[in-house]
Coordinates of C-alpha atoms in Angstrom, one line a residue:
Chain A
M1 CA 17.2 26.3 -12.7
E2 CA 14.6 28.0 -10.5
N3 CA 12.1 26.4 -8.2
L4 CA 13.3 22.9 -8.8
F5 CA 10.7 21.6 -6.3
A6 CA 7.8 22.8 -8.4
K7 CA 9.0 21.0 -11.6
P8 CA 7.5 17.7 -12.6
A9 CA 10.0 14.8 -12.5
F10 CA 9.9 14.4 -16.3
E11 CA 11.0 18.0 -16.7
L12 CA 13.8 17.6 -14.2
A13 CA 14.9 14.4 -16.1
Q14 CA 15.0 16.4 -19.4
A15 CA 17.1 19.1 -17.7
V16 CA 19.6 16.4 -16.7
K17 CA 19.7 15.0 -20.2
N18 CA 20.2 18.5 -21.7
K19 CA 23.0 19.0 -19.1
K20 CA 21.2 22.1 -17.6
I21 CA 21.6 20.5 -14.2
S22 CA 23.4 17.4 -12.8
A23 CA 21.9 14.5 -10.9
R24 CA 24.1 15.5 -7.9
E25 CA 22.7 19.0 -7.9
I26 CA 19.2 17.7 -7.9
F27 CA 20.0 15.2 -5.1
T28 CA 21.6 17.9 -3.0
F29 CA 18.7 20.3 -3.6
F30 CA 16.1 17.9 -2.3
Q31 CA 18.3 16.8 0.6
K32 CA 18.3 20.4 1.8
R33 CA 14.6 20.7 1.4
I34 CA 14.2 17.5 3.4
A35 CA 16.5 18.7 6.1
K36 CA 14.4 21.9 6.4
Y37 CA 10.9 20.4 6.4
N38 CA 11.1 16.8 7.4
P39 CA 11.5 17.5 11.2
A40 CA 8.0 19.0 11.2
L41 CA 6.4 16.5 8.7
N42 CA 8.1 13.3 9.8
A43 CA 7.7 11.9 6.3
F44 CA 11.1 10.3 6.2
V45 CA 12.4 7.7 8.7
D46 CA 15.8 7.1 7.1
L47 CA 17.9 9.3 4.9
Y48 CA 21.0 8.5 2.8
D49 CA 23.9 10.9 2.7
T50 CA 24.7 10.1 -0.8
W51 CA 23.7 7.7 -3.6
P52 CA 25.7 6.8 -6.7
V53 CA 23.8 7.2 -9.9
E54 CA 24.3 4.5 -12.5
P55 CA 24.7 5.7 -16.1
S56 CA 21.4 5.2 -17.9
S57 CA 19.5 6.5 -20.9
S58 CA 16.1 5.9 -19.2
P59 CA 13.6 8.7 -19.3
L60 CA 13.9 9.3 -15.6
A61 CA 17.7 9.0 -15.2
G62 CA 19.3 11.3 -12.7
L63 CA 16.3 11.8 -10.4
P64 CA 16.0 11.0 -6.7
I65 CA 13.2 8.8 -5.4
A66 CA 11.9 7.9 -2.0
L67 CA 10.7 4.4 -1.0
K68 CA 8.2 3.3 1.6
D69 CA 10.0 1.6 4.6
N70 CA 8.7 -1.9 3.6
I71 CA 10.7 -2.2 0.4
C72 CA 14.0 -3.9 0.7
I73 CA 17.1 -2.0 -0.3
K74 CA 20.3 -4.1 0.2
G75 CA 22.3 -3.0 3.2
K76 CA 19.8 -0.4 4.3
N77 CA 17.4 -0.5 7.2
V78 CA 14.0 -1.8 6.4
T79 CA 11.8 -1.6 9.5
C80 CA 8.2 -1.4 8.3
A81 CA 7.9 1.2 11.1
S82 CA 8.0 -1.6 13.6
R83 CA 10.1 -2.0 16.7
I84 CA 10.6 -5.7 15.9
L85 CA 12.7 -4.7 12.8
S86 CA 14.2 -1.5 14.2
S87 CA 17.8 -2.4 13.3
H88 CA 17.2 -4.9 10.5
R89 CA 19.1 -4.4 7.3
A90 CA 17.8 -5.8 4.0
V91 CA 19.9 -8.6 2.6
Y92 CA 18.9 -8.1 -1.0
D93 CA 17.3 -5.5 -3.3
A94 CA 13.7 -5.7 -4.1
T95 CA 13.1 -6.1 -7.9
V96 CA 11.7 -2.6 -8.1
V97 CA 14.9 -1.4 -6.4
K98 CA 17.0 -3.2 -9.0
K99 CA 15.0 -1.6 -11.8
I100 CA 15.2 1.9 -10.2
K101 CA 19.0 1.6 -9.7
S102 CA 19.7 0.4 -13.3
A103 CA 17.4 3.2 -14.6
G104 CA 19.9 5.7 -13.2
L105 CA 17.8 7.0 -10.3
S106 CA 19.1 7.7 -6.8
L107 CA 17.5 6.7 -3.5
V108 CA 17.1 9.5 -1.1
G109 CA 15.7 7.6 1.9
T110 CA 12.7 5.6 3.2
T111 CA 9.4 7.0 4.2
N112 CA 7.1 6.6 7.2
M113 CA 4.2 4.2 7.2
D114 CA 1.7 2.4 9.4
E115 CA 3.4 -0.5 11.0
F116 CA 3.5 -3.4 8.6
A117 CA 1.1 -1.4 6.4
F118 CA -1.7 -1.9 8.9
G119 CA -3.5 1.4 8.9
S120 CA -5.1 4.3 7.1
S121 CA -3.4 7.3 8.8
T122 CA 0.4 6.6 9.4
E123 CA -0.4 6.9 13.1
N124 CA 0.5 3.3 13.8
S125 CA 4.2 4.0 13.2
C126 CA 6.9 3.3 15.9
Y127 CA 8.4 6.7 14.7
G128 CA 5.2 8.6 15.5
P129 CA 2.8 10.0 12.9
A130 CA 3.7 11.7 9.6
K131 CA 1.9 15.0 9.2
N132 CA -0.2 16.2 6.3
P133 CA 1.7 19.1 4.6
W134 CA -1.6 20.9 4.0
N135 CA -2.3 21.0 7.7
Q136 CA 0.0 19.5 10.3
N137 CA -2.7 18.7 12.7
R138 CA -4.1 16.3 10.2
V139 CA -3.1 12.9 9.0
P140 CA -1.5 12.3 5.6
G141 CA -3.5 9.1 5.3
G142 CA -2.0 5.7 5.3
S143 CA -0.4 3.4 5.2
S144 CA 1.9 5.1 2.6
G145 CA 1.5 8.4 4.4
G146 CA 5.2 9.2 4.5
S147 CA 5.5 8.8 0.8
A148 CA 2.4 10.9 0.0
A149 CA 3.5 13.7 2.4
A150 CA 7.0 13.7 1.0
V151 CA 5.7 14.1 -2.6
A152 CA 3.0 16.6 -1.6
A153 CA 5.6 18.8 0.2
R154 CA 7.9 18.4 -2.8
L155 CA 10.7 16.9 -0.7
V156 CA 11.3 14.5 -3.5
P157 CA 9.9 14.4 -7.1
F158 CA 8.2 11.0 -6.6
A159 CA 8.0 8.0 -4.4
L160 CA 6.8 4.4 -4.2
G161 CA 4.3 3.1 -1.8
S162 CA 2.4 -0.1 -1.4
D163 CA -1.4 -0.6 -1.7
T164 CA -3.3 -3.4 0.0
A165 CA -6.7 -1.7 0.7
G166 CA -6.0 1.8 -0.7
S167 CA -2.7 2.5 1.0
V168 CA -1.3 4.4 -2.0
R169 CA -4.5 5.9 -3.2
Q170 CA -6.0 7.2 0.0
P171 CA -2.9 9.1 1.2
A172 CA -2.5 10.5 -2.3
S173 CA -6.1 11.8 -2.1
L174 CA -5.6 13.3 1.4
C175 CA -2.3 14.9 0.3
G176 CA -3.4 16.2 -3.1
V177 CA -1.1 14.0 -5.2
V178 CA -1.5 11.1 -7.7
G179 CA -1.4 7.6 -6.3
F180 CA -1.6 4.6 -8.6
K181 CA -2.4 1.0 -7.7
P182 CA -1.5 -1.3 -10.6
T183 CA -3.3 -4.5 -11.5
Y184 CA -2.4 -7.3 -9.2
G185 CA 0.6 -9.0 -10.8
R186 CA 1.7 -5.9 -12.8
V187 CA 4.6 -5.1 -10.5
S188 CA 6.8 -7.6 -8.8
R189 CA 6.3 -8.0 -5.1
F190 CA 9.7 -9.5 -4.5
G191 CA 11.4 -7.4 -1.8
L192 CA 8.1 -5.9 -0.6
V193 CA 7.6 -7.1 3.0
A194 CA 4.4 -9.1 2.6
F195 CA 1.2 -8.1 4.3
G196 CA -1.7 -9.6 2.2
S197 CA 0.0 -11.5 -0.5
S198 CA -3.1 -11.8 -2.7
L199 CA -3.8 -8.0 -2.3
D200 CA -0.5 -6.2 -2.1
Q201 CA 0.9 -4.1 -5.0
I202 CA 3.7 -1.5 -5.1
G203 CA 2.5 1.7 -6.7
P204 CA 3.8 5.1 -7.7
I205 CA 3.0 8.3 -5.8
T206 CA 3.7 11.4 -8.0
T207 CA 2.6 15.0 -8.5
N208 CA 1.1 14.3 -11.9
I209 CA 0.0 11.4 -14.1
K210 CA 2.8 11.8 -16.7
D211 CA 5.5 11.1 -14.1
C212 CA 3.3 8.3 -12.9
A213 CA 3.1 6.7 -16.4
Y214 CA 6.9 6.8 -16.8
L215 CA 7.5 5.4 -13.3
L216 CA 5.0 2.6 -13.9
D217 CA 6.8 1.7 -17.1
L218 CA 10.0 1.5 -15.0
I219 CA 8.7 -0.7 -12.2
S220 CA 6.3 -3.0 -14.1
G221 CA 7.1 -6.4 -15.6
P222 CA 7.5 -10.1 -15.1
D223 CA 9.9 -11.4 -12.5
D224 CA 11.4 -14.9 -11.9
F225 CA 11.4 -14.1 -8.2
D226 CA 7.6 -13.4 -8.1
S227 CA 5.4 -16.1 -9.7
T228 CA 2.4 -13.8 -9.3
A229 CA 4.0 -11.1 -11.4
D230 CA 2.3 -11.4 -14.7
R231 CA 4.1 -12.2 -18.0
L232 CA 1.8 -10.0 -20.1
D233 CA 3.6 -7.5 -22.2
S234 CA 2.3 -4.1 -21.1
G235 CA 3.7 -2.0 -23.9
S236 CA 4.5 1.5 -22.7
F237 CA 2.1 3.2 -20.3
N238 CA 3.5 6.6 -21.4
K239 CA 1.9 6.0 -24.8
A240 CA -1.5 6.4 -23.2
L241 CA -0.7 10.1 -22.5
G242 CA -2.5 12.7 -24.6
Q243 CA -5.1 10.3 -25.9
D244 CA -8.6 11.3 -26.8
I245 CA -11.2 10.1 -24.3
S246 CA -14.5 11.1 -26.0
S247 CA -15.3 7.4 -26.9
L248 CA -14.8 6.2 -23.3
K249 CA -17.8 5.1 -21.2
I250 CA -17.5 5.9 -17.5
G251 CA -19.6 4.3 -14.9
L252 CA -20.7 5.8 -11.5
P253 CA -21.3 3.0 -9.0
K254 CA -24.3 4.1 -7.0
E255 CA -23.1 2.4 -3.9
Y256 CA -20.1 4.8 -3.8
F257 CA -22.2 7.9 -3.6
G258 CA -24.5 7.1 -0.6
Q259 CA -24.3 7.6 3.1
G260 CA -21.0 8.4 4.7
L261 CA -19.7 10.5 1.8
N262 CA -18.7 14.0 3.0
P263 CA -20.8 16.7 1.2
E264 CA -17.7 18.8 0.3
V265 CA -16.0 15.7 -1.1
K266 CA -19.1 14.8 -3.1
D267 CA -19.3 18.3 -4.5
K268 CA -15.8 18.1 -6.0
I269 CA -16.6 14.7 -7.4
L270 CA -19.7 16.0 -9.0
Q271 CA -17.7 18.8 -10.6
T272 CA -15.2 16.2 -11.9
I273 CA -18.1 14.3 -13.5
S274 CA -19.2 17.5 -15.2
F275 CA -15.8 17.9 -16.6
F276 CA -15.9 14.5 -18.3
K277 CA -19.4 15.2 -19.5
K278 CA -18.1 18.3 -21.3
K279 CA -15.3 16.2 -22.8
K280 CA -18.0 14.0 -24.4
A281 CA -17.3 10.9 -22.4
K282 CA -20.4 8.8 -21.8
I283 CA -21.5 8.7 -18.2
V284 CA -23.8 6.0 -16.9
E285 CA -24.9 4.9 -13.5
V286 CA -23.9 1.3 -12.6
S287 CA -24.1 -0.9 -9.6
L288 CA -21.6 -3.0 -7.6
P289 CA -24.2 -4.7 -5.4
H290 CA -21.7 -6.4 -3.0
T291 CA -19.9 -3.2 -2.1
E292 CA -21.1 -3.2 1.5
Y293 CA -19.4 -6.6 2.1
A294 CA -16.0 -5.5 0.8
I295 CA -14.7 -4.2 4.1
P296 CA -15.7 -7.3 6.2
A297 CA -14.4 -9.7 3.5
Y298 CA -11.2 -7.7 3.3
Y299 CA -10.6 -7.7 7.0
V300 CA -11.0 -11.4 7.3
I301 CA -8.9 -12.2 4.2
S302 CA -6.1 -9.6 4.8
S303 CA -5.7 -10.3 8.5
S304 CA -5.6 -14.1 7.8
E305 CA -2.9 -13.6 5.2
A306 CA -1.1 -11.1 7.5
S307 CA -1.2 -13.5 10.5
S308 CA 0.5 -16.0 8.3
N309 CA 3.0 -13.6 6.8
L310 CA 4.0 -12.2 10.2
Q311 CA 4.7 -15.6 11.7
R312 CA 8.3 -15.1 10.4
F313 CA 8.9 -12.3 13.0
D314 CA 9.8 -14.6 15.8
G315 CA 13.0 -13.2 17.2
I316 CA 15.0 -16.1 16.0
G317 CA 16.9 -15.4 12.8
Y318 CA 16.5 -11.6 12.6
G319 CA 14.7 -8.8 14.2
K320 CA 14.6 -7.9 17.8
R321 CA 14.8 -10.9 20.2
E322 CA 13.7 -10.8 23.8
V323 CA 16.0 -13.2 25.6
C324 CA 14.0 -15.8 27.5
S325 CA 14.7 -19.2 29.1
D326 CA 12.6 -21.2 26.7
L327 CA 11.6 -21.1 23.0
F328 CA 7.9 -20.4 23.5
Q329 CA 8.6 -17.4 25.7
T330 CA 11.2 -16.1 23.2
Y331 CA 8.6 -16.2 20.5
Q332 CA 5.9 -14.7 22.7
R333 CA 7.9 -11.9 24.3
S334 CA 9.7 -10.9 21.2
R335 CA 6.4 -10.6 19.3
T336 CA 4.4 -9.0 22.2
L337 CA 7.1 -6.3 22.8
G338 CA 8.0 -5.9 19.1
F339 CA 4.6 -5.5 17.6
G340 CA 2.4 -2.5 18.0
K341 CA -1.3 -2.6 19.0
E342 CA -2.8 -2.6 15.5
T343 CA -0.4 -5.3 14.4
K344 CA -1.5 -7.5 17.4
R345 CA -5.1 -6.8 16.6
R346 CA -4.7 -8.0 13.0
V347 CA -2.6 -11.0 13.9
I348 CA -5.2 -12.2 16.5
L349 CA -8.1 -11.5 14.1
G350 CA -6.4 -13.5 11.3
T351 CA -5.4 -16.3 13.6
Y352 CA -9.0 -16.5 14.8
S353 CA -10.4 -16.5 11.2
L354 CA -8.1 -19.4 10.2
S355 CA -8.4 -21.4 13.4
S356 CA -10.1 -24.8 13.5
G357 CA -13.8 -24.3 14.0
Y358 CA -13.8 -20.8 12.6
Y359 CA -12.1 -21.3 9.2
D360 CA -15.3 -22.1 7.3
L361 CA -17.3 -19.4 9.0
Y362 CA -14.9 -16.6 8.4
Y363 CA -12.0 -17.3 6.0
L364 CA -13.8 -19.6 3.5
R365 CA -16.9 -17.5 3.5
A366 CA -14.9 -14.3 2.9
L367 CA -13.3 -16.0 -0.1
K368 CA -16.7 -16.7 -1.5
V369 CA -17.8 -13.1 -1.0
R370 CA -14.5 -12.0 -2.7
R371 CA -15.7 -14.1 -5.7
L372 CA -19.0 -12.2 -5.8
I373 CA -17.2 -8.8 -5.5
K374 CA -14.9 -9.8 -8.4
N375 CA -17.9 -10.9 -10.4
D376 CA -19.5 -7.5 -9.9
F377 CA -16.5 -5.8 -11.4
D378 CA -16.3 -8.3 -14.3
R379 CA -19.9 -7.6 -15.1
V380 CA -19.6 -3.8 -14.9
F381 CA -16.5 -3.7 -17.1
K382 CA -18.6 -5.3 -19.9
E383 CA -20.7 -2.1 -19.9
V384 CA -18.1 0.6 -19.2
D385 CA -14.4 1.3 -19.6
A386 CA -13.8 2.8 -16.2
L387 CA -15.5 3.7 -13.0
L388 CA -15.3 7.2 -11.4
T389 CA -15.7 7.4 -7.6
P390 CA -14.5 9.4 -4.6
T391 CA -11.2 8.0 -3.3
S392 CA -11.9 8.7 0.4
P393 CA -15.2 9.5 2.1
T394 CA -13.6 12.5 3.8
V395 CA -10.7 14.9 3.5
A396 CA -7.7 14.5 5.9
F397 CA -9.0 13.9 9.4
K398 CA -7.3 15.1 12.6
I399 CA -4.5 13.2 14.2
G400 CA -6.1 11.1 16.9
E401 CA -9.6 11.5 15.5
K402 CA -10.0 7.8 14.5
S403 CA -7.1 6.1 16.2
Q404 CA -9.1 5.1 19.2
D405 CA -11.7 3.3 17.2
P406 CA -10.3 0.6 14.9
L407 CA -13.5 0.0 13.1
K408 CA -14.0 3.7 12.3
M409 CA -10.5 3.7 10.9
Y410 CA -11.2 0.6 8.8
L411 CA -14.2 2.4 7.2
S412 CA -11.9 5.0 5.7
D413 CA -11.0 2.5 3.0
V414 CA -14.6 1.8 1.8
Y415 CA -14.0 3.1 -1.7
T416 CA -10.5 1.8 -2.3
I417 CA -10.8 -1.7 -0.9
S418 CA -12.8 -3.5 -3.6
A419 CA -10.1 -2.9 -6.2
N420 CA -7.6 -4.9 -4.2
L421 CA -10.1 -7.7 -3.7
A422 CA -10.8 -7.8 -7.4
G423 CA -7.2 -7.3 -8.4
V424 CA -8.0 -4.4 -10.7
P425 CA -6.0 -1.2 -11.2
A426 CA -7.1 2.2 -9.8
V427 CA -5.7 5.7 -9.5
S428 CA -6.4 8.7 -7.3
V429 CA -6.0 12.1 -8.8
P430 CA -6.4 15.5 -7.1
C431 CA -9.7 17.1 -8.1
G432 CA -10.2 20.0 -5.7
F433 CA -9.9 21.4 -2.2
N434 CA -12.5 21.9 0.5
K435 CA -13.2 25.2 2.2
D436 CA -10.3 24.5 4.7
N437 CA -7.9 24.1 1.7
L438 CA -7.7 20.3 2.2
P439 CA -7.3 18.2 -0.9
V440 CA -10.0 16.0 -2.4
G441 CA -9.1 13.1 -4.7
V442 CA -11.1 11.4 -7.4
Q443 CA -10.6 7.7 -8.1
F444 CA -10.7 5.9 -11.5
I445 CA -10.9 2.2 -11.6
A446 CA -10.5 0.0 -14.7
D447 CA -10.5 -3.6 -15.6
A448 CA -7.5 -5.8 -15.0
F449 CA -4.4 -4.8 -17.1
C450 CA -6.2 -1.7 -18.4
E451 CA -3.9 0.8 -16.7
K452 CA -3.8 2.8 -20.0
T453 CA -7.5 3.7 -19.7
L454 CA -6.8 5.2 -16.3
I455 CA -3.8 7.1 -17.6
K456 CA -5.9 8.5 -20.5
L457 CA -8.6 9.7 -18.2
A458 CA -6.2 11.3 -15.6
D459 CA -4.2 12.9 -18.3
A460 CA -7.2 14.5 -20.0
F461 CA -8.3 15.8 -16.6
Q462 CA -4.9 17.2 -15.7
A463 CA -4.4 18.8 -19.1
E464 CA -7.2 21.3 -18.3
T465 CA -7.1 21.6 -14.5
D466 CA -4.4 22.7 -12.1
F467 CA -5.3 21.0 -8.8
H468 CA -2.2 18.9 -9.1
K469 CA 0.0 21.9 -9.5
K470 CA -0.9 23.5 -6.1
I471 CA 1.8 23.2 -3.5
P472 CA 1.2 23.5 0.2
E473 CA 2.9 26.2 2.3
I474 CA 4.8 24.4 4.9
E475 CA 5.3 25.9 8.3
Chain B
M1 CA -19.1 -12.6 21.5
I2 CA -15.5 -13.5 21.8
N3 CA -14.8 -14.6 25.3
N4 CA -11.5 -14.2 27.2
E5 CA -10.8 -18.0 27.0
T6 CA -11.0 -17.9 23.2
I7 CA -8.7 -14.8 23.1
K8 CA -6.2 -16.6 25.3
R9 CA -6.2 -19.7 23.1
I10 CA -5.9 -17.7 19.9
A11 CA -3.2 -15.5 21.4
K12 CA -1.2 -18.6 22.3
L13 CA -1.5 -19.9 18.7
A14 CA -0.3 -16.5 17.5
R15 CA 2.5 -16.4 20.0
V16 CA 1.3 -13.0 21.2
E17 CA 0.4 -11.9 24.7
V18 CA -2.8 -10.0 25.3
G19 CA -2.6 -7.8 28.4
Q20 CA -5.7 -7.0 30.4
E21 CA -5.3 -3.3 30.1
E22 CA -5.2 -3.4 26.4
N23 CA -9.0 -3.6 25.8
L24 CA -8.3 -5.9 23.0
S25 CA -11.1 -8.2 23.9
A26 CA -13.8 -5.5 23.5
E27 CA -12.2 -4.2 20.3
L28 CA -12.1 -7.6 18.7
D29 CA -15.6 -8.3 19.8
K30 CA -16.7 -5.2 17.9
I31 CA -14.7 -6.1 14.8
I32 CA -15.9 -9.7 14.8
A33 CA -19.5 -8.6 15.1
Y34 CA -18.9 -6.3 12.1
V35 CA -17.4 -9.1 10.0
D36 CA -20.3 -11.3 10.9
K37 CA -22.1 -9.2 8.4
L38 CA -20.8 -11.6 5.8
K39 CA -23.4 -14.1 7.0
E40 CA -26.0 -12.0 5.2
V41 CA -24.6 -13.0 1.8
N42 CA -26.0 -16.0 0.0
T43 CA -22.8 -17.9 -0.9
E44 CA -24.5 -21.1 -2.0
G45 CA -22.7 -22.7 -4.9
I46 CA -20.1 -19.9 -5.0
E47 CA -16.5 -21.0 -5.6
P48 CA -14.1 -19.4 -3.2
L49 CA -11.7 -17.0 -4.9
R50 CA -8.3 -18.4 -3.8
T51 CA -6.1 -16.8 -6.4
L52 CA -6.5 -13.9 -8.9
Q53 CA -4.6 -15.9 -11.4
E54 CA -7.1 -18.7 -12.2
K55 CA -6.9 -18.0 -15.9
K56 CA -3.1 -18.0 -16.1
E57 CA -1.2 -20.8 -17.7
A58 CA 0.6 -23.0 -15.2
V59 CA 3.4 -21.4 -13.3
L60 CA 6.5 -21.4 -15.5
M61 CA 9.2 -23.7 -14.2
R62 CA 12.9 -23.1 -14.3
S63 CA 15.7 -25.6 -14.8
D64 CA 17.2 -27.1 -11.6
Q65 CA 20.6 -25.5 -11.6
V66 CA 22.9 -25.0 -8.6
K67 CA 23.8 -21.4 -8.2
K68 CA 26.2 -20.0 -5.7
D69 CA 24.5 -17.6 -3.3
E70 CA 26.7 -15.1 -1.5
A71 CA 24.0 -14.1 0.9
R72 CA 25.0 -16.1 3.9
Q73 CA 27.2 -13.5 5.6
E74 CA 24.7 -10.8 5.0
I75 CA 21.9 -12.9 6.5
L76 CA 24.0 -13.8 9.5
K77 CA 24.7 -10.1 10.2
N78 CA 21.1 -9.7 11.2
A79 CA 21.1 -12.6 13.7
P80 CA 20.2 -11.8 17.3
D81 CA 22.5 -14.5 18.6
L82 CA 25.1 -16.5 16.7
T83 CA 27.6 -19.4 17.3
D84 CA 29.8 -20.0 14.3
N85 CA 27.3 -20.0 11.5
F86 CA 24.4 -21.2 13.5
F87 CA 21.5 -19.2 15.0
K88 CA 21.7 -19.8 18.7
V89 CA 18.3 -20.4 20.5
P90 CA 17.1 -21.5 23.9
R91 CA 17.4 -25.3 24.5
V92 CA 14.7 -27.2 22.7
I93 CA 15.4 -30.7 23.7
K94 CA 15.5 -31.2 27.5

């Protein structure tokens, strides 16, 4: 088989089923590609020499996959790109890992990320930044930047990331691949190192929506180990492929098309809107009036949850311990030396928001604003089936461009963040390139548990465009 | 404005040290000023959204069955300091 790296995962899986190629040959092929290009891209932080494939008749059997370095694989390093976990080995498999293994996939390694998923550029990693395969002076986005870069560079057919404020969708947009955040509760979080427990979801990063639908089928479902994983029967997401979209109503939230949106990005989004007009979908303007409060509400809620979730990293039972004469010093030194700068920022912000005297002012108030943001979405989804927005206000920015200004970095998530607050599913799909050949992504958002609507829209778009087929030339 | 005393107190609660050269105080000031924007919203009579699963039926319970867990040895492999099967820590009771 020629040009394995250019083939969608589904085609590779068919080739394995038809005995045209073996799982071992595919694994070795991508290993060689990783060895060649990863030193420059720094997309992977750990690589496995070999991986046994369990026999399975699943549609994706025989394929290799990469996982973000915050998903537990038993016996393997899981570090969340943090010094404090640099030699920590997972004691159990995440539920998604169990599912992947029994579906006959092989694990190729773990990918680079912002430390503990705090970031939008993968620059907050103890391993150094990952690079955007389209231009190595630019970020791949974050926090799942390693996964997005690996898939964009075709170092692996697909990957998993995690999305708390856009960390699957924004890097997908910046790297020209598909990134899907399921409804909160669609995919088990057991084995995902917790950041914001009411916001986190594991999501697929793929080159096309068909692979994404199949991967979503694989990883979704209820789980006794995650009481927030919903027991709703999803049916098969892959059944939503190839469906007619002419009866769908698409809303354009006016707050997502205002100031701060780069003109080149806006241009590609407008062209995408024209595409759907031609396909006879109904396009209407809608409003999500509390959009401007999404980022502040998010930063209070997520950092509060993070400060609580990161209390476990104390140098006692696991992780790096700084040996000190008393317990307090042990905790303080281990955490001070083990955590990076952004992690410390978030832990302090979260502790502050939850502390006595400030809890009502910040945390409680943010929860009320979250209610209002969710109400906006509930209201809008009575009128339309899906929303169409830009994924990111800009294309990939330069390494170092926003890293000195935390607030500037936070604002990169403006279009993705609300979906996590409301718990609704959203996907980013490549929709063009700017004049510097940097990818632009379009985002579709649907109501809770309506992933099929997103798959229909993305599939209709990819059936007649080829943005998702373009592959970067890597130096 | 978040003053240095408050940062010290919060840092102590969080068991994290904030060095002078880190500029954390100024950065946090800016971030907190930004999240203060939430004060603009009228939240009168609005119920805080504490969980996305409000409409769900009660969490499903399982039967209380003792299961053997083989994880102990795996867990202890990650321990920074060990004595027999105990995590060793600095003296707590003086």
